[in-house]
Amino acid sequence: MSEAILRVEGLRKVFGQAVAVEEVSFSLPRAGALAVVGESGSGKTTVARMIVGLDRPTAGRVTACGRDRSQPARSARERRRRGGEVQIVFQDPYASLDPRQSPAAAVEEVLRLHTRLDRGRRRARVAELADLVGLDERQMAARPARLSGGQRQRVAIARALAAEPRILILDECVAALDVSIQAQVLNVLSEVRERTGVAYLFISHDLAVVRQVTDDVIVMRHGSVVERGPTGQVLDAPEHPYTRLLRASVPGPGWRPTRRITQQAKQAKETR
Amino acid sequence: MSNPFGNRTSDLLDISGLTVALPLGGRHRTVLSDVSLRVGAGEAVGLVGESGSGKSMTARSIVRLLPAGAHTEGSIRLGGADVAALRGPALRDLRRRVPMVFQDPRAHINPVRTIGDFLTEALRAHSRTPRRAGQERAVRMLEEVGVADGRRRLRQYPHELSGGLLQRVMIAAALLTEPHLLLADEPTTALDVTTQAEVMAILDELRRERGLAMLFITHDLELAAAVCDRTAVMYAGRVMEVRASDLLHQHPLHPYTAALTAARPCLDRRAERLVTTAGRPLSAFEAPDGCPFATRCAHVRQRCHDTRPGLRPLAGGQVACVRAEELHQERAVPHE
Amino acid sequence: MTAVAALLGRGRRSALGALGTTAAAVIVAAVVLAVLGPALSPADPDASDFANAYAPPGPAHPLGFDGQGRDLLARLLTGARTSLLGPLWVVALSMTAGTVIAIVAAWRGGWLDSVVSAALDVVFAFPGVLLAMLVAAVFGPGLSAAVLALSVAYVPYIARLLRSAALAERRKPYVQALEVQGAGSVAICLRHLVPNLMPLIAAQATLFFGYAMVDLAIVSYFGLGVRPPAADWGVMVAGGQSGVLQGYPAESLLAGGCIVVLVVAFNVLGERLSDDSGQSGTSGPSRWWRPGRGGTA
């Protein structure tokens, strides 16, 4: 896969005594969408933080746009360049914006950092990005406290896209949203990918959402990858017992929780 | 068990015309508007809605856990007794008989006391069970909720237990007082899916064994459908639709329920685009006159803005939509 | 008055409640008097006429005279400026140093944070007043020595509280998003971290203003701060002592009263602002606990 825009090889992270991530490798193709699925403690968020440089890998390599980023950036220029390659949107819509800064100002700050556009052009670009994520001028000028969770998450997406990254990491970015708002944001994400060709690393515990947004999936458990493949295939015919358990745990028509699942959980634990 | 209209005499819980206003930002704002809902003995009723819909506030009203300064209208009857009239010991007794399981167990358990203290405290206070006997019962109860090694658990502190385990302890505590009605407010929302499945299984099984009624509050329509006999859908502080769970999910009567179902991505296939509803969920005090969903509804007509529809019977359920019959016909015809 | 300015600027006066608003009004009035004091003064505060020693109030001299026959009102008004300027310097210096130390420690973390915390703990052990007196004894008495010593003694209290607040802010996703964007540390701190800590900084500044007033008055009382015959409330409390013994307590009472009223006002306002900024105001066990006095309080 020479087309990979993001490549992760043998990634490992140890916090004190605990191994959070162990031997994780995957690659994300240009304009692709890869899901990282797992439950709490699976290490999926730690993987994301290592890719963007918020945590330093204990071992392994991260290559984005052909450049290694396993070591901390040495210069301000290098930091900015990395920012222009990979961006991230976090889960909590209520803490992801500076409470004292309007969305427009937040997006403009990023434009000032990454581009040489003049004031007028920056304004136009802010409007373009707002349009891309479906926010109007009034919302872009409001204080974050006046925006709903879904609107804030759109601002966070617009702010991330302002750097024109090739890769966008979405860390549980719709998990905190109401069902109807979640659908709006998921549609926005599909449109953005079509229109900009940005690749997604989509971190989620929600299999239905993953099916809607991604092409491929890796399933993580206790820091390691247990299964990988095209999203449809993995969800329709899961091979690893843990993936099967995950699949069977999702409520849906005809689903009935029984202690059988408890038995399965025990089995899954034993097989690991 | 599934009896959409309920038999009045066997109704364990009867909420009728409940309207609640809370002091917010210096004035009273409506958070619940004319909510009517019944739960029969041994019946599981789901209460589904998005943020601001008033689903948690409804549960809190039942055990009188509303914030200070709340204005309440309408009536809540539990086993025939008016909840509003209860004072002192009678109120404590109500809360014992109608325990609540919350989304975040850690916020509702004293972190410096052991699990054993937590479980036996209620028993000893209410039924004067001796310490030994209380512990015996607690261990048996823990076993029933799937917590093995109960004796050791009793000596542990909340921080030593995982979220899933702690939630099972909360369920055990709720069941120890042998209640008739359980209020479960998003009890599995903070848990992982596999843990959620386990906890739901335990809750569902114990409930059935004991003939315990449950009001199950969740944002997840599919989860409610899986464990509840009937489900009520709330929006902007009002009940929009009440129906047998399987029917609600497959053939929703209210456009809001339909929108909620359509918005959720499907596990089995990828949709070209998710069907979305413009705008965001409203709270009761933000909702327009007339139908609260009118400003976002795809099937809206002028009369939707003019009159506020109440719940009325249709197709074995209840629905609050002036066009429900029409829409029901429209939807039914192509299928037949 | 950073706190008052921030308060009025953000139009949140009503959030203070009646007591807080009264406190703010008292402080504003004191500031106005300190600025205009000498101009309003009915007489020369330093002109001494022993014929008028301890003379009672009269129409031209509403508060009467002190033991050296100086007009008391004139001395109170002129003294307001020194009595407020000293604490202002202490607060400005210690808040600036405390904020910088707190943010650098919180942002860098690691060994630097550990070293800073340990150093703060060492300074923490010195009661402020004692340090000020020590400095005055070594370098000779004077306001600047006392101000510098108190500023140093206050830094750990301010830095500790702000460090934990800065740490919490630093871990928020919006700050991490900026880091991922490649924004510089200094820019993030100045443009985002400090403005979001400002309500807390303002509240702390207000509280410490009150503390500094008392501590400086104590230092001056012992003759190690502002030197007589300059008019200063602390000096006046000390100078009026002989009058108290002779049955003329007016000078000590009036100057002491001014200090008490203002300190209470600063405490009340500081508490209100802290409540508002969502942080506990006093970083100690009780609201009457104050820094700089070790265990003697």
mmCIF file of C-alpha atoms in Angstrom, chain A residues 18-272:
data_model
loop_
_atom_site.group_PDB
_atom_site.id
_atom_site.type_symbol
_atom_site.label_atom_id
_atom_site.label_comp_id
_atom_site.label_asym_id
_atom_site.label_seq_id
_atom_site.Cartn_x
_atom_site.Cartn_y
_atom_site.Cartn_z
ATOM 1 C CA ALA A 18 0.524 -0.692 32.415
ATOM 2 C CA VAL A 19 0.775 -1.480 28.736
ATOM 3 C CA ALA A 20 -1.843 0.708 27.042
ATOM 4 C CA VAL A 21 -0.993 -0.079 23.423
ATOM 5 C CA GLU A 22 0.885 -3.122 22.147
ATOM 6 C CA GLU A 23 2.164 -3.768 18.607
ATOM 7 C CA VAL A 24 -0.466 -1.782 16.763
ATOM 8 C CA SER A 25 0.073 -1.436 13.021
ATOM 9 C CA PHE A 26 -2.258 -0.160 10.335
ATOM 10 C CA SER A 27 -2.307 2.129 7.362
ATOM 11 C CA LEU A 28 -4.876 4.619 6.163
ATOM 12 C CA PRO A 29 -5.178 5.171 2.404
ATOM 13 C CA ARG A 30 -5.492 8.616 0.836
ATOM 14 C CA ALA A 31 -9.072 9.894 1.283
ATOM 15 C CA GLY A 32 -9.918 6.650 3.070
ATOM 16 C CA ALA A 33 -11.837 6.153 6.271
ATOM 17 C CA LEU A 34 -10.575 3.702 8.841
ATOM 18 C CA ALA A 35 -12.416 2.953 12.053
ATOM 19 C CA VAL A 36 -10.701 2.019 15.278
ATOM 20 C CA VAL A 37 -13.298 0.204 17.334
ATOM 21 C CA GLY A 38 -12.968 -0.788 20.945
ATOM 22 C CA GLU A 39 -14.286 -0.324 24.445
ATOM 23 C CA SER A 40 -12.821 1.748 27.248
ATOM 24 C CA GLY A 41 -9.290 0.625 28.020
ATOM 25 C CA SER A 42 -8.762 -0.749 24.525
ATOM 26 C CA GLY A 43 -6.068 1.851 23.846
ATOM 27 C CA LYS A 44 -7.832 3.432 20.877
ATOM 28 C CA THR A 45 -7.626 6.989 22.217
ATOM 29 C CA THR A 46 -3.973 6.536 23.200
ATOM 30 C CA VAL A 47 -3.231 5.552 19.579
ATOM 31 C CA ALA A 48 -4.872 8.778 18.403
ATOM 32 C CA ARG A 49 -2.951 10.892 20.913
ATOM 33 C CA MET A 50 0.331 9.354 19.812
ATOM 34 C CA ILE A 51 -0.413 10.072 16.149
ATOM 35 C CA VAL A 52 -1.073 13.771 16.809
ATOM 36 C CA GLY A 53 1.873 14.063 19.180
ATOM 37 C CA LEU A 54 0.053 14.583 22.473
ATOM 38 C CA ASP A 55 1.576 11.357 23.822
ATOM 39 C CA ARG A 56 4.998 10.011 22.915
ATOM 40 C CA PRO A 57 5.163 6.384 21.744
ATOM 41 C CA THR A 58 7.290 4.033 23.842
ATOM 42 C CA ALA A 59 8.166 2.209 20.633
ATOM 43 C CA GLY A 60 7.053 2.061 17.019
ATOM 44 C CA ARG A 61 6.731 4.442 14.102
ATOM 45 C CA VAL A 62 4.090 6.875 12.934
ATOM 46 C CA THR A 63 4.439 8.158 9.376
ATOM 47 C CA ALA A 64 2.058 10.790 7.997
ATOM 48 C CA CYS A 65 2.290 12.139 4.443
ATOM 49 C CA GLY A 66 5.558 10.248 4.076
ATOM 50 C CA ARG A 67 7.229 11.921 7.076
ATOM 51 C CA ASP A 68 8.103 10.325 10.371
ATOM 52 C CA ARG A 69 6.468 11.880 13.429
ATOM 53 C CA SER A 70 7.364 9.413 16.157
ATOM 54 C CA GLN A 71 9.656 11.939 17.865
ATOM 55 C CA PRO A 72 8.519 15.315 19.233
ATOM 56 C CA ALA A 73 8.758 18.230 16.799
ATOM 57 C CA ARG A 74 12.026 20.142 17.154
ATOM 58 C CA SER A 75 11.051 23.528 15.748
ATOM 59 C CA ALA A 76 8.015 25.762 15.595
ATOM 60 C CA ARG A 77 7.968 25.289 11.828
ATOM 61 C CA GLU A 78 7.998 21.537 12.168
ATOM 62 C CA ARG A 79 5.126 21.744 14.679
ATOM 63 C CA ARG A 80 3.073 23.829 12.289
ATOM 64 C CA ARG A 81 3.816 21.529 9.393
ATOM 65 C CA ARG A 82 2.641 18.541 11.397
ATOM 66 C CA GLY A 83 -0.465 20.508 12.302
ATOM 67 C CA GLY A 84 -1.109 20.946 8.603
ATOM 68 C CA GLU A 85 -0.954 17.186 8.066
ATOM 69 C CA VAL A 86 -2.993 15.634 10.868
ATOM 70 C CA GLN A 87 -5.811 17.227 12.869
ATOM 71 C CA ILE A 88 -8.062 15.895 15.599
ATOM 72 C CA VAL A 89 -11.612 16.449 16.892
ATOM 73 C CA PHE A 90 -12.221 15.397 20.478
ATOM 74 C CA GLN A 91 -15.251 13.851 22.146
ATOM 75 C CA ASP A 92 -16.357 16.523 24.594
ATOM 76 C CA PRO A 93 -18.101 19.326 22.698
ATOM 77 C CA TYR A 94 -18.280 21.449 25.844
ATOM 78 C CA ALA A 95 -14.535 21.681 26.460
ATOM 79 C CA SER A 96 -13.274 21.654 22.889
ATOM 80 C CA LEU A 97 -13.701 25.405 22.352
ATOM 81 C CA ASP A 98 -12.163 28.333 24.222
ATOM 82 C CA PRO A 99 -15.181 29.751 26.109
ATOM 83 C CA ARG A 100 -13.975 33.305 25.444
ATOM 84 C CA GLN A 101 -13.504 32.961 21.711
ATOM 85 C CA SER A 102 -16.167 33.019 19.012
ATOM 86 C CA PRO A 103 -16.120 30.183 16.459
ATOM 87 C CA ALA A 104 -15.136 32.625 13.720
ATOM 88 C CA ALA A 105 -12.186 33.871 15.770
ATOM 89 C CA ALA A 106 -11.129 30.306 16.582
ATOM 90 C CA VAL A 107 -11.112 29.307 12.909
ATOM 91 C CA GLU A 108 -9.361 32.527 11.940
ATOM 92 C CA GLU A 109 -6.638 31.925 14.507
ATOM 93 C CA VAL A 110 -5.842 28.626 12.794
ATOM 94 C CA LEU A 111 -5.831 30.307 9.372
ATOM 95 C CA ARG A 112 -3.364 32.912 10.640
ATOM 96 C CA LEU A 113 -1.158 30.109 11.877
ATOM 97 C CA HIS A 114 -1.155 28.045 8.703
ATOM 98 C CA THR A 115 -1.716 30.430 5.796
ATOM 99 C CA ARG A 116 -0.526 33.785 4.533
ATOM 100 C CA LEU A 117 -4.026 34.921 3.607
ATOM 101 C CA ASP A 118 -4.836 38.579 4.234
ATOM 102 C CA ARG A 119 -7.692 39.647 6.468
ATOM 103 C CA GLY A 120 -10.306 39.711 3.745
ATOM 104 C CA ARG A 121 -9.339 36.329 2.337
ATOM 105 C CA ARG A 122 -9.298 34.837 5.826
ATOM 106 C CA ARG A 123 -12.831 36.078 6.368
ATOM 107 C CA ALA A 124 -13.934 34.513 3.122
ATOM 108 C CA ARG A 125 -12.274 31.232 4.068
ATOM 109 C CA VAL A 126 -13.964 31.252 7.495
ATOM 110 C CA ALA A 127 -17.302 31.672 5.723
ATOM 111 C CA GLU A 128 -16.449 28.810 3.368
ATOM 112 C CA LEU A 129 -15.565 26.479 6.229
ATOM 113 C CA ALA A 130 -18.682 27.488 8.150
ATOM 114 C CA ASP A 131 -20.732 26.654 5.081
ATOM 115 C CA LEU A 132 -18.988 23.293 4.754
ATOM 116 C CA VAL A 133 -20.055 22.220 8.247
ATOM 117 C CA GLY A 134 -23.463 23.899 8.056
ATOM 118 C CA LEU A 135 -23.105 26.846 10.418
ATOM 119 C CA ASP A 136 -24.468 30.309 9.686
ATOM 120 C CA GLU A 137 -22.834 33.680 10.245
ATOM 121 C CA ARG A 138 -24.717 34.373 13.457
ATOM 122 C CA GLN A 139 -23.617 31.090 14.993
ATOM 123 C CA MET A 140 -20.013 31.728 13.949
ATOM 124 C CA ALA A 141 -20.068 35.034 15.834
ATOM 125 C CA ALA A 142 -21.738 33.684 18.975
ATOM 126 C CA ARG A 143 -20.053 32.773 22.236
ATOM 127 C CA PRO A 144 -19.525 29.010 22.527
ATOM 128 C CA ALA A 145 -21.801 28.960 25.587
ATOM 129 C CA ARG A 146 -24.719 29.896 23.330
ATOM 130 C CA LEU A 147 -24.155 26.981 20.957
ATOM 131 C CA SER A 148 -25.542 23.470 21.312
ATOM 132 C CA GLY A 149 -23.309 20.410 21.523
ATOM 133 C CA GLY A 150 -23.800 19.583 17.860
ATOM 134 C CA GLN A 151 -23.004 23.128 16.768
ATOM 135 C CA ARG A 152 -19.856 23.147 18.876
ATOM 136 C CA GLN A 153 -18.729 19.891 17.355
ATOM 137 C CA ARG A 154 -19.204 21.394 13.889
ATOM 138 C CA VAL A 155 -17.055 24.337 14.945
ATOM 139 C CA ALA A 156 -14.377 21.897 16.132
ATOM 140 C CA ILE A 157 -14.528 20.147 12.741
ATOM 141 C CA ALA A 158 -14.311 23.466 10.855
ATOM 142 C CA ARG A 159 -11.379 24.545 13.014
ATOM 143 C CA ALA A 160 -9.567 21.272 12.345
ATOM 144 C CA LEU A 161 -10.230 21.559 8.592
ATOM 145 C CA ALA A 162 -8.940 25.157 8.510
ATOM 146 C CA ALA A 163 -5.396 23.776 8.575
ATOM 147 C CA GLU A 164 -6.295 21.773 5.428
ATOM 148 C CA PRO A 165 -5.044 18.541 6.966
ATOM 149 C CA ARG A 166 -4.734 15.396 4.862
ATOM 150 C CA ILE A 167 -5.801 13.291 7.818
ATOM 151 C CA LEU A 168 -8.544 14.043 10.349
ATOM 152 C CA ILE A 169 -8.759 11.995 13.523
ATOM 153 C CA LEU A 170 -12.258 11.896 14.975
ATOM 154 C CA ASP A 171 -12.074 10.643 18.562
ATOM 155 C CA GLU A 172 -15.622 9.618 19.584
ATOM 156 C CA CYS A 173 -16.692 12.910 18.072
ATOM 157 C CA VAL A 174 -20.422 12.108 17.943
ATOM 158 C CA ALA A 175 -20.674 10.009 21.103
ATOM 159 C CA ALA A 176 -21.900 12.877 23.282
ATOM 160 C CA LEU A 177 -24.546 14.094 20.821
ATOM 161 C CA ASP A 178 -28.293 13.486 20.643
ATOM 162 C CA VAL A 179 -29.412 10.981 18.026
ATOM 163 C CA SER A 180 -30.853 13.586 15.646
ATOM 164 C CA ILE A 181 -27.816 15.860 15.987
ATOM 165 C CA GLN A 182 -25.494 12.913 15.580
ATOM 166 C CA ALA A 183 -27.083 12.162 12.202
ATOM 167 C CA GLN A 184 -26.555 15.754 11.073
ATOM 168 C CA VAL A 185 -22.866 15.655 12.026
ATOM 169 C CA LEU A 186 -22.366 12.242 10.390
ATOM 170 C CA ASN A 187 -23.807 13.593 7.143
ATOM 171 C CA VAL A 188 -21.515 16.608 7.390
ATOM 172 C CA LEU A 189 -18.565 14.248 7.809
ATOM 173 C CA SER A 190 -19.518 12.256 4.698
ATOM 174 C CA GLU A 191 -19.863 15.449 2.658
ATOM 175 C CA VAL A 192 -16.571 16.867 3.894
ATOM 176 C CA ARG A 193 -14.730 13.723 2.861
ATOM 177 C CA GLU A 194 -16.307 13.781 -0.595
ATOM 178 C CA ARG A 195 -15.546 17.447 -1.133
ATOM 179 C CA THR A 196 -12.062 17.714 0.364
ATOM 180 C CA GLY A 197 -10.563 14.251 0.023
ATOM 181 C CA VAL A 198 -9.439 14.277 3.655
ATOM 182 C CA ALA A 199 -8.825 10.847 5.172
ATOM 183 C CA TYR A 200 -10.535 9.882 8.439
ATOM 184 C CA LEU A 201 -9.258 7.891 11.344
ATOM 185 C CA PHE A 202 -12.575 7.360 13.091
ATOM 186 C CA ILE A 203 -12.320 6.252 16.693
ATOM 187 C CA SER A 204 -15.579 4.950 18.093
ATOM 188 C CA HIS A 205 -17.277 2.324 20.180
ATOM 189 C CA ASP A 206 -20.491 2.591 18.152
ATOM 190 C CA LEU A 207 -20.637 -0.076 15.448
ATOM 191 C CA ALA A 208 -23.635 1.379 13.606
ATOM 192 C CA VAL A 209 -21.949 4.773 13.332
ATOM 193 C CA VAL A 210 -18.744 3.097 12.190
ATOM 194 C CA ARG A 211 -20.646 1.276 9.459
ATOM 195 C CA GLN A 212 -22.113 4.547 8.254
ATOM 196 C CA VAL A 213 -18.848 6.488 8.073
ATOM 197 C CA THR A 214 -15.924 4.154 7.391
ATOM 198 C CA ASP A 215 -14.589 1.789 4.716
ATOM 199 C CA ASP A 216 -12.291 -0.322 6.848
ATOM 200 C CA VAL A 217 -12.124 -1.179 10.507
ATOM 201 C CA ILE A 218 -9.695 -2.460 13.081
ATOM 202 C CA VAL A 219 -11.008 -3.866 16.355
ATOM 203 C CA MET A 220 -8.884 -3.246 19.439
ATOM 204 C CA ARG A 221 -8.966 -4.953 22.795
ATOM 205 C CA HIS A 222 -6.620 -4.476 25.757
ATOM 206 C CA GLY A 223 -4.225 -2.470 23.596
ATOM 207 C CA SER A 224 -3.945 -4.892 20.688
ATOM 208 C CA VAL A 225 -5.670 -5.295 17.338
ATOM 209 C CA VAL A 226 -7.803 -8.460 17.350
ATOM 210 C CA GLU A 227 -9.469 -8.167 13.948
ATOM 211 C CA ARG A 228 -9.268 -6.025 10.822
ATOM 212 C CA GLY A 229 -10.905 -5.815 7.419
ATOM 213 C CA PRO A 230 -13.510 -3.979 5.358
ATOM 214 C CA THR A 231 -16.150 -2.557 7.720
ATOM 215 C CA GLY A 232 -19.091 -4.370 6.115
ATOM 216 C CA GLN A 233 -17.315 -7.697 6.134
ATOM 217 C CA VAL A 234 -16.120 -7.458 9.722
ATOM 218 C CA LEU A 235 -19.534 -6.434 11.015
ATOM 219 C CA ASP A 236 -21.501 -8.964 8.959
ATOM 220 C CA ALA A 237 -19.180 -11.890 9.518
ATOM 221 C CA PRO A 238 -16.997 -11.197 12.532
ATOM 222 C CA GLU A 239 -14.318 -13.813 13.029
ATOM 223 C CA HIS A 240 -12.758 -13.057 16.378
ATOM 224 C CA PRO A 241 -14.909 -14.029 19.380
ATOM 225 C CA TYR A 242 -14.528 -10.552 20.833
ATOM 226 C CA THR A 243 -15.816 -8.900 17.654
ATOM 227 C CA ARG A 244 -18.731 -11.337 17.714
ATOM 228 C CA LEU A 245 -19.436 -10.378 21.320
ATOM 229 C CA LEU A 246 -19.338 -6.692 20.453
ATOM 230 C CA ARG A 247 -21.686 -7.273 17.542
ATOM 231 C CA ALA A 248 -24.070 -9.329 19.677
ATOM 232 C CA SER A 249 -24.148 -6.656 22.398
ATOM 233 C CA VAL A 250 -25.681 -3.992 20.182
ATOM 234 C CA PRO A 251 -29.398 -3.663 20.831
ATOM 235 C CA GLY A 252 -31.577 -3.800 17.743
ATOM 236 C CA PRO A 253 -34.855 -5.256 16.509
ATOM 237 C CA GLY A 254 -35.287 -8.699 17.990
ATOM 238 C CA TRP A 255 -32.357 -8.264 20.372
ATOM 239 C CA ARG A 256 -32.930 -9.550 23.853
ATOM 240 C CA PRO A 257 -30.266 -9.357 26.499
ATOM 241 C CA THR A 258 -29.708 -12.726 28.124
ATOM 242 C CA ARG A 259 -27.114 -14.152 30.419
ATOM 243 C CA ARG A 260 -25.913 -16.085 27.389
ATOM 244 C CA ILE A 261 -23.988 -12.976 26.524
ATOM 245 C CA THR A 262 -22.459 -13.065 29.969
ATOM 246 C CA GLN A 263 -21.265 -16.579 29.167
ATOM 247 C CA GLN A 264 -19.881 -15.328 25.867
ATOM 248 C CA ALA A 265 -18.061 -12.566 27.657
ATOM 249 C CA LYS A 266 -16.425 -15.125 29.888
ATOM 250 C CA GLN A 267 -15.420 -17.169 26.866
ATOM 251 C CA ALA A 268 -14.017 -14.131 25.120
ATOM 252 C CA LYS A 269 -11.996 -13.302 28.194
ATOM 253 C CA GLU A 270 -10.658 -16.833 28.382
ATOM 254 C CA THR A 271 -9.643 -16.960 24.739
ATOM 255 C CA ARG A 272 -7.521 -13.880 25.131
#
